[in-house]
Coordinates of C-alpha atoms in Angstrom, one line a residue:
X20 CA -4.3 76.8 -49.0
X21 CA -4.6 76.9 -45.2
X22 CA -6.5 80.0 -44.1
X23 CA -6.2 79.6 -40.3
X24 CA -2.9 80.8 -38.7
X25 CA -3.0 77.9 -36.1
X26 CA -3.2 75.3 -38.9
X27 CA -0.3 76.9 -40.7
X28 CA 1.9 77.0 -37.6
X29 CA 1.0 73.4 -36.8
X30 CA 1.7 72.2 -40.3
X31 CA 5.0 74.0 -40.4
X32 CA 5.9 72.5 -37.0
X33 CA 5.0 69.0 -38.2
X34 CA 7.1 69.4 -41.4
X35 CA 10.2 70.5 -39.4
X36 CA 9.6 67.7 -36.8
X37 CA 9.4 65.0 -39.5
X38 CA 12.4 66.4 -41.2
X39 CA 14.4 66.4 -38.0
X40 CA 13.3 62.8 -37.1
X41 CA 14.4 61.5 -40.5
X42 CA 18.1 61.7 -39.5
X43 CA 19.5 58.9 -37.3
X44 CA 20.7 59.7 -33.8
X45 CA 24.4 59.9 -33.2
X46 CA 25.8 56.8 -31.4
X47 CA 28.6 56.9 -28.9
X48 CA 31.2 54.1 -28.5
X49 CA 32.1 53.1 -25.0
X50 CA 34.8 51.0 -23.5
X51 CA 33.7 47.7 -22.0
X52 CA 34.5 47.5 -18.2
X53 CA 37.3 45.1 -17.2
X54 CA 34.9 43.2 -14.8
X55 CA 32.9 41.9 -17.8
X56 CA 35.0 38.7 -18.0
X57 CA 34.5 38.0 -14.3
X58 CA 30.8 38.5 -14.8
X59 CA 30.7 35.9 -17.6
X60 CA 32.6 33.3 -15.5
X61 CA 30.2 33.9 -12.5
X62 CA 27.2 33.6 -14.8
X63 CA 28.6 30.4 -16.4
X64 CA 29.3 28.9 -12.9
X65 CA 25.7 29.7 -11.9
X66 CA 24.2 28.1 -15.0
X67 CA 26.4 25.0 -14.8
X68 CA 25.4 24.6 -11.1
X69 CA 21.7 24.6 -12.2
X70 CA 22.5 22.2 -15.0
X71 CA 24.0 19.8 -12.5
X72 CA 20.6 19.4 -10.9
X73 CA 19.2 15.9 -11.4
X74 CA 15.8 17.3 -12.5
X75 CA 17.3 19.6 -15.1
X76 CA 19.7 16.9 -16.3
X77 CA 16.8 14.4 -16.7
X78 CA 14.8 17.0 -18.6
X79 CA 17.7 17.7 -21.0
X80 CA 18.1 14.0 -21.6
X81 CA 14.3 13.8 -22.3
X82 CA 14.9 16.4 -25.0
X83 CA 17.8 14.4 -26.4
X84 CA 20.5 16.7 -25.2
X85 CA 23.6 15.2 -23.4
X86 CA 25.4 17.2 -20.7
X87 CA 28.4 17.6 -23.0
X88 CA 26.2 19.1 -25.8
X89 CA 24.6 21.5 -23.3
X90 CA 28.1 22.6 -22.2
X91 CA 29.1 23.2 -25.8
X92 CA 26.0 25.3 -26.4
X93 CA 26.6 27.3 -23.3
X94 CA 30.1 28.1 -24.6
X95 CA 28.6 29.4 -27.8
X96 CA 26.4 32.0 -26.1
X97 CA 27.5 35.6 -26.1
X98 CA 28.3 37.5 -22.9
X99 CA 25.0 39.3 -23.0
X100 CA 23.0 36.1 -23.7
X101 CA 24.8 34.3 -20.8
X102 CA 24.2 37.1 -18.4
X103 CA 20.5 37.3 -19.4
X104 CA 20.1 33.5 -19.0
X105 CA 21.8 33.5 -15.6
X106 CA 19.7 36.5 -14.4
X107 CA 16.4 34.8 -15.4
X108 CA 17.3 31.5 -13.8
X109 CA 16.3 32.8 -10.3
X110 CA 12.8 33.6 -11.6
X111 CA 12.2 30.2 -13.0
X112 CA 11.0 27.6 -10.5
X113 CA 10.8 23.9 -11.0
X114 CA 7.0 23.7 -10.8
X115 CA 6.2 27.1 -12.1
X116 CA 4.5 29.9 -10.1
X117 CA 0.9 28.9 -10.8
X118 CA -0.4 29.6 -7.3
X119 CA 0.4 33.3 -7.4
X120 CA -1.2 33.6 -10.9
X121 CA -4.4 32.0 -9.7
X122 CA -4.5 34.2 -6.6
X123 CA -4.1 37.3 -8.7
X124 CA -6.9 36.2 -11.1
X125 CA -9.2 35.5 -8.1
X126 CA -8.4 38.8 -6.5
X127 CA -9.2 40.6 -9.8
X128 CA -12.5 38.7 -10.1
X129 CA -13.5 39.6 -6.5
X130 CA -12.7 43.3 -7.0
X131 CA -14.8 43.4 -10.2
X132 CA -17.7 41.7 -8.4
X133 CA -17.5 44.1 -5.5
X134 CA -17.4 47.1 -7.8
X135 CA -20.4 45.9 -9.8
X136 CA -22.3 45.3 -6.6
X137 CA -21.5 48.7 -5.2
X138 CA -22.6 50.4 -8.5
X139 CA -26.0 48.7 -8.3
X140 CA -25.4 45.9 -10.8
X141 CA -26.0 42.4 -9.7
X142 CA -23.9 39.4 -10.6
X143 CA -26.0 36.4 -11.4
X144 CA -24.4 33.0 -12.2
X145 CA -26.7 30.6 -14.1
X146 CA -26.0 27.0 -15.0

């Protein structure tokens, strides 16, 4: 079958590894910390403060969602979803962060052009 000793050892190792990976890993149950309820109330307060903004309220009304419906939907979120939503609210800006994206793209283009020029390639833009 396999005449080389390296191939035999490798195939034996792969068989054992695949057999070992076929079994699921053991899971451990943990107790939820007592501060979890406080975290949810803080996250809910943060989200409700953002929803009270006139811009956000108008946007929700544009989508056909009243403030009462938004509050009901917030209440239906799990603790993890609420925390994730509140954590990502700081990253979202009203106008988006287009300026930094454009600057990064321009910086990458300039770096590529400089590297091409240094390696002897010339960048020619034709209309």
